[in-house]
């Protein structure tokens, strides 16, 4: 069956999808957020403001909702579409909305930047062929009980119909585990990327079904190789017409975004939280400095502990390596120069750090010798 991935299958290069200057599948992690369903103009402009503040690039909001019950809120339709599009424009964001059939596709296709095919429609082959004819990117969510192979073959339908711009979205699958709404299948990110060149994003919201897990799952998704995140956030989740319990409060969304840069950096990706640049108050800058200073001290403590262990090791192995200090300083000077930090700083600080390290080794040796002496010659026996 995998041989049928003629267009979706892995080839020499990974695909990137560019929409009005936003690149999905490149080095940058793309954050998308917004409410499950569009409810009002105010709700959407508040959401857009939050997405922008967090460094998000794409505003989401459903206007045609594929609800499990026919009696649940079905979406505001065209009225909601205008709220979504306007709010995105106000904040210079792109926007994405879900389509559920030919009619809804026809209504939204010229107005939004990205089309979403929801989990419940992943194998609606008629609809896949239709979005295969448009000239806009399509986010294809993995079906509730779809294997990765079925998901990739659904993508193949869109590609085969002529649209190369498909973004895969892992959003949790149905398992026996009831403590979460679905089970986020993070290995699917790696598997999909091993089998296909298409970008893969993760929606932790529909996977977890509860807001307390969204932040950690988002970080895990980036660590697992996701190219972006699609997260539900609502200005007032308690009043949300759908998916309130999994929707983040705006402050939580921004807070989550603040933590993404570090994780992205650790896997050689980039994410820049939007808030920093324009909110650099004296107070926030001082807080940042305090945090860095604390971490320098913690690292020094960790270094001293290791130096202590090295001392023990040396005693055991009788190793002496006097040239090592010089080597370390040389390496750090080169690094400092590369990073445009004055190398004088390294040259001044490091001898002190070494000196204190050696002193603590000596102290612990003296203590050890005393202990040994005591064990050979108990007090008063000499
Ligand atoms: C949604 O994004 O609001 C949605 C309905 O998601 P899914 O299709 O993943 O359930
Ligand atoms: Mn939803």
Short mmCIF file of C-alpha atoms and ligand atoms in Angstrom, two decimals:
data_model
loop_
_atom_site.label_atom_id
_atom_site.label_comp_id
_atom_site.label_asym_id
_atom_site.label_seq_id
_atom_site.Cartn_x
_atom_site.Cartn_y
_atom_site.Cartn_z
CA UNK A 1 0.00 0.00 0.00
CA UNK A 2 2.87 2.38 0.82
CA UNK A 3 3.98 2.17 -2.80
CA UNK A 4 0.79 4.09 -3.53
CA UNK A 5 2.27 7.14 -1.88
CA UNK A 6 3.43 8.30 -5.30
CA UNK A 7 3.21 11.97 -4.46
CA UNK A 8 3.05 12.02 -0.66
CA UNK A 9 5.95 9.59 -0.22
CA UNK A 10 9.35 10.70 1.00
CA UNK A 11 11.60 12.13 -1.67
CA UNK A 12 14.89 13.96 -1.71
CA UNK A 13 13.59 17.14 -0.06
CA UNK A 14 11.05 17.94 2.62
CA UNK A 15 8.23 20.17 1.40
CA UNK A 16 7.73 23.62 2.76
CA UNK A 17 4.49 25.47 2.25
CA UNK A 18 4.58 29.22 1.93
CA UNK A 19 1.47 31.30 2.55
CA UNK A 20 1.87 35.06 2.37
CA UNK A 21 5.36 34.99 3.82
CA UNK A 22 4.66 32.32 6.45
CA UNK A 23 6.63 29.15 5.82
CA UNK A 24 5.28 25.89 7.21
CA UNK A 25 7.77 23.04 7.35
CA UNK A 26 10.87 25.27 7.53
CA UNK A 27 13.11 25.97 10.49
CA UNK A 28 10.50 28.05 12.29
CA UNK A 29 7.77 26.45 14.38
CA UNK A 30 4.43 27.89 13.30
CA UNK A 31 1.89 28.53 16.04
CA UNK A 32 -1.81 28.64 15.12
CA UNK A 33 -4.52 29.38 17.64
CA UNK A 34 -8.06 30.52 18.20
CA UNK A 35 -11.42 29.26 19.35
CA UNK A 36 -13.01 26.03 18.29
CA UNK A 37 -16.00 27.93 16.90
CA UNK A 38 -16.36 31.53 15.82
CA UNK A 39 -19.03 33.13 18.01
CA UNK A 40 -18.76 36.90 17.72
CA UNK A 41 -16.73 39.73 16.31
CA UNK A 42 -15.39 40.67 19.75
CA UNK A 43 -14.42 37.07 20.56
CA UNK A 44 -12.43 36.89 17.32
CA UNK A 45 -10.65 40.22 17.67
CA UNK A 46 -9.66 39.33 21.23
CA UNK A 47 -8.44 35.93 20.05
CA UNK A 48 -6.46 37.48 17.21
CA UNK A 49 -4.82 39.90 19.63
CA UNK A 50 -3.74 37.00 21.84
CA UNK A 51 -2.42 34.95 18.93
CA UNK A 52 -0.38 37.93 17.81
CA UNK A 53 0.92 38.60 21.30
CA UNK A 54 2.06 34.99 21.56
CA UNK A 55 3.97 35.10 18.30
CA UNK A 56 1.36 33.00 16.48
CA UNK A 57 1.02 33.43 12.73
CA UNK A 58 -2.38 31.91 12.00
CA UNK A 59 -5.82 32.48 13.51
CA UNK A 60 -8.22 29.55 13.61
CA UNK A 61 -11.98 29.46 14.08
CA UNK A 62 -14.67 27.08 12.90
CA UNK A 63 -17.70 28.47 11.13
CA UNK A 64 -19.05 25.16 9.82
CA UNK A 65 -18.77 22.77 12.73
CA UNK A 66 -18.97 19.01 12.18
CA UNK A 67 -20.56 18.29 15.57
CA UNK A 68 -21.05 14.77 16.89
CA UNK A 69 -24.64 15.62 17.85
CA UNK A 70 -26.99 17.24 15.33
CA UNK A 71 -28.39 19.34 18.20
CA UNK A 72 -25.04 20.94 19.13
CA UNK A 73 -24.08 24.40 17.81
CA UNK A 74 -23.31 23.99 14.12
CA UNK A 75 -21.38 27.22 13.57
CA UNK A 76 -22.21 30.77 12.46
CA UNK A 77 -21.57 30.14 8.77
CA UNK A 78 -20.87 33.16 6.58
CA UNK A 79 -21.43 35.68 9.38
CA UNK A 80 -18.70 33.95 11.41
CA UNK A 81 -16.41 33.80 8.41
CA UNK A 82 -16.40 37.59 8.23
CA UNK A 83 -15.48 37.86 11.92
CA UNK A 84 -12.60 35.44 11.41
CA UNK A 85 -11.26 37.14 8.31
CA UNK A 86 -11.55 40.65 9.74
CA UNK A 87 -9.91 39.77 13.05
CA UNK A 88 -7.01 38.10 11.24
CA UNK A 89 -6.58 41.15 9.03
CA UNK A 90 -6.57 43.51 12.01
CA UNK A 91 -3.57 41.71 13.46
CA UNK A 92 -1.86 40.85 10.20
CA UNK A 93 -2.40 37.12 10.74
CA UNK A 94 -3.36 34.40 8.30
CA UNK A 95 -6.54 32.45 8.95
CA UNK A 96 -7.74 28.88 8.69
CA UNK A 97 -11.21 27.38 8.87
CA UNK A 98 -12.72 23.95 8.41
CA UNK A 99 -14.92 22.94 5.48
CA UNK A 100 -17.31 20.01 5.66
CA UNK A 101 -18.70 19.74 2.14
CA UNK A 102 -18.66 21.23 -1.34
CA UNK A 103 -20.96 24.05 -0.35
CA UNK A 104 -18.94 25.25 2.63
CA UNK A 105 -15.75 24.96 0.59
CA UNK A 106 -17.26 27.17 -2.10
CA UNK A 107 -18.23 29.77 0.51
CA UNK A 108 -14.86 30.08 2.24
CA UNK A 109 -12.22 29.22 -0.33
CA UNK A 110 -11.60 32.74 -1.61
CA UNK A 111 -11.67 34.34 1.82
CA UNK A 112 -9.33 32.30 4.02
CA UNK A 113 -5.65 31.45 3.61
CA UNK A 114 -5.77 27.79 4.61
CA UNK A 115 -8.55 25.18 4.45
CA UNK A 116 -8.92 22.57 7.18
CA UNK A 117 -10.29 19.08 6.64
CA UNK A 118 -11.41 17.77 10.01
CA UNK A 119 -10.79 14.36 11.49
CA UNK A 120 -14.36 13.26 10.76
CA UNK A 121 -13.89 13.99 7.07
CA UNK A 122 -10.43 12.55 6.60
CA UNK A 123 -11.83 9.80 4.39
CA UNK A 124 -14.53 11.88 2.71
CA UNK A 125 -12.93 11.14 -0.64
CA UNK A 126 -15.29 13.40 -2.58
CA UNK A 127 -14.27 16.33 -0.38
CA UNK A 128 -10.55 15.41 -0.61
CA UNK A 129 -10.79 15.49 -4.41
CA UNK A 130 -12.47 18.88 -4.23
CA UNK A 131 -9.76 20.45 -2.06
CA UNK A 132 -7.31 18.85 -4.45
CA UNK A 133 -8.58 21.29 -7.05
CA UNK A 134 -8.04 24.50 -5.09
CA UNK A 135 -4.91 26.60 -4.98
CA UNK A 136 -4.67 27.00 -1.21
CA UNK A 137 -2.93 24.92 1.44
CA UNK A 138 -4.99 22.25 3.17
CA UNK A 139 -4.54 21.09 6.76
CA UNK A 140 -5.52 17.43 6.77
CA UNK A 141 -6.34 16.15 10.23
CA UNK A 142 -5.79 12.51 11.04
CA UNK A 143 -9.08 10.60 11.39
CA UNK A 144 -10.29 9.57 14.82
CA UNK A 145 -9.42 5.94 14.17
CA UNK A 146 -7.22 6.22 11.12
CA UNK A 147 -3.90 4.46 10.74
CA UNK A 148 -0.96 6.55 9.58
CA UNK A 149 -1.16 4.76 6.25
CA UNK A 150 -4.83 5.71 5.80
CA UNK A 151 -3.99 9.30 6.72
CA UNK A 152 -1.16 9.48 4.19
CA UNK A 153 -3.35 7.93 1.51
CA UNK A 154 -5.98 10.58 2.23
CA UNK A 155 -3.25 13.18 1.64
CA UNK A 156 -2.39 11.34 -1.56
CA UNK A 157 -5.96 11.95 -2.77
CA UNK A 158 -5.49 15.71 -2.45
CA UNK A 159 -2.06 15.64 -4.09
CA UNK A 160 -3.25 13.37 -6.89
CA UNK A 161 -6.10 15.77 -7.63
CA UNK A 162 -3.54 18.52 -8.22
CA UNK A 163 -2.97 20.37 -4.94
CA UNK A 164 0.58 19.89 -3.63
CA UNK A 165 0.08 22.02 -0.52
CA UNK A 166 -0.95 19.54 2.16
CA UNK A 167 -0.11 19.88 5.85
CA UNK A 168 -0.68 16.79 7.98
CA UNK A 169 -2.15 17.32 11.45
CA UNK A 170 -1.96 14.75 14.25
CA UNK A 171 -4.86 15.43 16.65
CA UNK A 172 -5.09 12.31 18.78
CA UNK A 173 -6.59 8.94 18.07
CA UNK A 174 -9.22 6.87 19.80
CA UNK A 175 -7.83 4.37 22.28
CA UNK A 176 -9.13 2.50 25.34
CA UNK A 177 -7.84 5.28 27.64
CA UNK A 178 -10.68 7.41 29.01
CA UNK A 179 -8.70 10.02 31.01
CA UNK A 180 -8.09 12.06 27.89
CA UNK A 181 -10.52 12.71 25.05
CA UNK A 182 -8.15 10.98 22.62
CA UNK A 183 -4.56 9.77 22.84
CA UNK A 184 -2.00 12.07 21.26
CA UNK A 185 0.07 9.83 19.02
CA UNK A 186 3.38 11.64 19.03
CA UNK A 187 5.23 8.81 17.36
CA UNK A 188 2.96 9.48 14.37
CA UNK A 189 4.89 12.72 13.82
CA UNK A 190 8.13 10.83 13.34
CA UNK A 191 6.50 8.03 11.36
CA UNK A 192 4.69 10.43 9.03
CA UNK A 193 7.92 12.34 8.49
CA UNK A 194 9.81 9.15 7.80
CA UNK A 195 7.25 8.13 5.17
CA UNK A 196 6.32 11.48 3.65
CA UNK A 197 7.88 14.82 2.70
CA UNK A 198 4.80 16.75 3.86
CA UNK A 199 4.94 19.10 6.87
CA UNK A 200 3.36 17.72 10.05
CA UNK A 201 1.70 19.81 12.74
CA UNK A 202 0.13 18.77 16.04
CA UNK A 203 -3.20 19.74 17.60
CA UNK A 204 -2.87 18.87 21.29
CA UNK A 205 -6.30 20.34 22.12
CA UNK A 206 -8.51 17.73 20.47
CA UNK A 207 -6.13 15.03 21.64
CA UNK A 208 -6.19 15.92 25.33
CA UNK A 209 -9.68 17.38 25.62
CA UNK A 210 -8.49 19.17 28.78
CA UNK A 211 -6.54 22.37 29.06
CA UNK A 212 -4.14 21.29 31.82
CA UNK A 213 -2.20 19.05 29.43
CA UNK A 214 -1.91 21.39 26.45
CA UNK A 215 1.31 23.16 27.39
CA UNK A 216 3.38 20.04 28.04
CA UNK A 217 1.96 18.22 25.01
CA UNK A 218 2.81 21.22 22.82
CA UNK A 219 6.42 21.16 23.97
CA UNK A 220 6.57 17.41 23.51
CA UNK A 221 5.18 17.81 19.98
CA UNK A 222 7.97 20.20 19.05
CA UNK A 223 10.57 17.90 20.58
CA UNK A 224 9.04 15.07 18.53
CA UNK A 225 9.61 17.01 15.31
CA UNK A 226 6.31 18.81 14.66
CA UNK A 227 6.50 21.78 12.31
CA UNK A 228 3.72 23.67 14.05
CA UNK A 229 0.95 23.65 16.62
CA UNK A 230 -2.78 24.16 16.26
CA UNK A 231 -4.20 25.08 19.65
CA UNK A 232 -7.68 26.03 20.84
CA UNK A 233 -7.87 29.23 22.88
CA UNK A 234 -10.92 31.26 23.87
CA UNK A 235 -11.23 34.69 25.54
CA UNK A 236 -13.76 33.14 27.90
CA UNK A 237 -13.62 29.32 27.78
CA UNK A 238 -16.47 28.93 30.32
CA UNK A 239 -18.84 30.48 27.80
CA UNK A 240 -17.51 28.68 24.71
CA UNK A 241 -20.14 27.09 22.48
CA UNK A 242 -17.82 24.16 21.83
CA UNK A 243 -14.70 22.59 23.30
CA UNK A 244 -14.51 24.98 26.28
CA UNK A 245 -12.79 22.49 28.63
CA UNK A 246 -9.84 22.07 26.27
CA UNK A 247 -9.57 25.75 25.32
CA UNK A 248 -6.78 27.74 26.90
CA UNK A 249 -7.35 31.10 28.55
CA UNK A 250 -5.55 33.86 26.61
CA UNK A 251 -2.90 34.28 29.33
CA UNK A 252 -2.22 30.53 29.27
CA UNK A 253 -1.78 30.66 25.51
CA UNK A 254 0.80 33.44 25.79
CA UNK A 255 2.50 31.68 28.70
CA UNK A 256 2.73 28.49 26.65
CA UNK A 257 4.26 30.40 23.75
CA UNK A 258 6.91 31.86 26.05
CA UNK A 259 8.14 28.33 26.74
CA UNK A 260 8.32 27.16 23.14
CA UNK A 261 11.52 28.92 22.10
CA UNK A 262 13.72 26.88 24.41
CA UNK A 263 12.26 23.57 23.28
CA UNK A 264 12.46 24.61 19.63
CA UNK A 265 16.11 25.60 20.10
CA UNK A 266 16.92 22.25 21.64
CA UNK A 267 15.85 20.47 18.45
CA UNK A 268 17.48 22.99 16.14
CA UNK A 269 14.24 24.83 15.37
CA UNK A 270 13.14 28.37 16.07
CA UNK A 271 10.16 29.95 17.76
CA UNK A 272 9.97 33.59 18.73
CA UNK A 273 7.27 34.63 21.17
CA UNK A 274 5.69 37.80 19.83
CA UNK A 275 5.37 39.56 23.14
CA UNK A 276 9.01 40.29 23.94
CA UNK A 277 9.88 43.03 21.48
CA UNK A 278 7.11 45.48 22.24
CA UNK A 279 6.77 44.75 25.94
CA UNK A 280 10.37 45.21 27.02
CA UNK A 281 9.63 47.27 30.11
CA UNK A 282 12.40 48.00 32.59
CA UNK A 283 10.68 45.61 35.00
CA UNK A 284 10.43 42.74 32.51
CA UNK A 285 14.06 43.25 31.47
CA UNK A 286 15.16 43.09 35.11
CA UNK A 287 13.15 39.92 35.63
CA UNK A 288 14.88 38.39 32.62
CA UNK A 289 18.29 39.35 34.03
CA UNK A 290 17.38 37.89 37.46
CA UNK A 291 16.36 34.63 35.82
CA UNK A 292 19.62 34.44 33.89
CA UNK A 293 21.69 35.26 37.00
CA UNK A 294 19.95 32.54 38.98
CA UNK A 295 20.64 30.07 36.25
CA UNK A 296 24.33 31.08 36.12
CA UNK A 297 24.60 30.37 39.88
CA UNK A 298 22.79 27.03 39.51
CA UNK A 299 25.15 26.06 36.71
CA UNK A 300 28.15 27.01 38.84
CA UNK A 301 26.84 24.80 41.65
CA UNK A 302 26.43 21.93 39.18
CA UNK A 303 29.94 22.56 37.87
CA UNK A 304 31.46 22.52 41.36
CA UNK A 305 29.72 19.25 42.13
CA UNK A 306 31.17 17.66 39.02
CA UNK A 307 34.59 19.11 39.78
CA UNK A 308 34.29 17.45 43.21
CA UNK A 309 33.58 14.11 41.56
CA UNK A 310 36.55 14.64 39.23
CA UNK A 311 38.70 15.18 42.32
CA UNK A 312 37.55 11.85 43.75
CA UNK A 313 38.19 10.16 40.42
CA UNK A 314 41.71 11.63 40.25
CA UNK A 315 42.49 10.30 43.71
CA UNK A 316 41.36 6.88 42.62
CA UNK A 317 43.11 6.88 39.26
CA UNK A 318 46.10 9.06 40.25
CA UNK A 319 45.56 11.15 37.10
CA UNK A 320 47.02 14.63 36.80
CA UNK A 321 46.05 16.80 33.80
CA UNK A 322 47.55 20.27 34.19
CA UNK A 323 47.12 21.36 30.56
CA UNK A 324 43.36 20.90 30.70
CA UNK A 325 42.64 24.34 32.18
CA UNK A 326 44.47 26.01 29.32
CA UNK A 327 42.58 23.93 26.77
CA UNK A 328 39.23 24.80 28.33
CA UNK A 329 39.99 28.51 28.36
CA UNK A 330 41.13 28.39 24.74
CA UNK A 331 37.93 26.64 23.68
CA UNK A 332 35.76 29.11 25.57
CA UNK A 333 37.65 32.10 24.21
CA UNK A 334 37.00 30.87 20.67
CA UNK A 335 33.31 30.38 21.49
CA UNK A 336 33.09 33.83 23.08
CA UNK A 337 34.66 35.40 20.00
CA UNK A 338 32.21 33.60 17.76
CA UNK A 339 29.32 34.87 19.86
CA UNK A 340 30.83 38.34 20.08
CA UNK A 341 31.34 38.26 23.80
CA UNK A 342 34.59 39.98 24.89
CA UNK A 343 37.10 37.15 25.36
CA UNK A 344 38.69 39.13 28.23
CA UNK A 345 35.64 38.26 30.29
CA UNK A 346 36.28 34.54 29.83
CA UNK A 347 39.97 35.00 30.58
CA UNK A 348 39.17 36.79 33.84
CA UNK A 349 36.28 34.65 35.09
CA UNK A 350 37.58 31.17 34.35
CA UNK A 351 40.82 31.20 36.33
CA UNK A 352 38.67 32.14 39.37
CA UNK A 353 36.24 29.32 38.69
CA UNK A 354 39.16 26.88 38.37
CA UNK A 355 40.77 28.20 41.54
CA UNK A 356 37.65 27.66 43.61
CA UNK A 357 37.20 24.24 42.06
CA UNK A 358 40.71 23.19 43.01
CA UNK A 359 40.26 24.63 46.51
CA UNK A 360 37.12 22.59 47.03
CA UNK A 361 38.93 19.49 45.78
CA UNK A 362 41.75 20.15 48.26
CA UNK A 363 39.26 20.71 51.08
CA UNK A 364 37.51 17.47 50.34
CA UNK A 365 40.87 15.67 50.14
CA UNK A 366 41.92 17.05 53.50
CA UNK A 367 38.58 15.96 54.95
CA UNK A 368 38.99 12.51 53.44
CA UNK A 369 42.55 12.16 54.71
CA UNK A 370 41.35 13.13 58.19
CA UNK A 371 38.66 10.51 57.98
CA UNK A 372 41.16 7.90 56.92
CA UNK A 373 43.57 8.93 59.63
CA UNK A 374 40.80 8.65 62.20
CA UNK A 375 39.87 5.21 61.00
CA UNK A 376 43.48 4.06 61.34
CA UNK A 377 44.24 5.89 64.55
CA UNK A 378 41.00 6.37 66.53
CA UNK A 379 41.07 9.46 68.77
CA UNK A 380 43.58 9.21 71.54
CA UNK A 381 45.22 6.05 70.21
CA UNK A 382 48.29 7.81 68.74
C1 LIG B 1 -11.58 21.44 15.20
O1 LIG B 1 -10.44 21.72 14.81
O2 LIG B 1 -12.31 22.24 15.79
C2 LIG B 1 -12.05 20.06 15.04
C3 LIG B 1 -13.33 19.77 14.92
O3 LIG B 1 -11.04 19.19 15.08
P1 LIG B 1 -11.04 17.61 14.72
O4 LIG B 1 -11.52 17.50 13.32
O5 LIG B 1 -9.62 17.25 14.91
O6 LIG B 1 -11.96 16.93 15.71
MN1 LIG B 2 -12.76 21.98 18.53
#
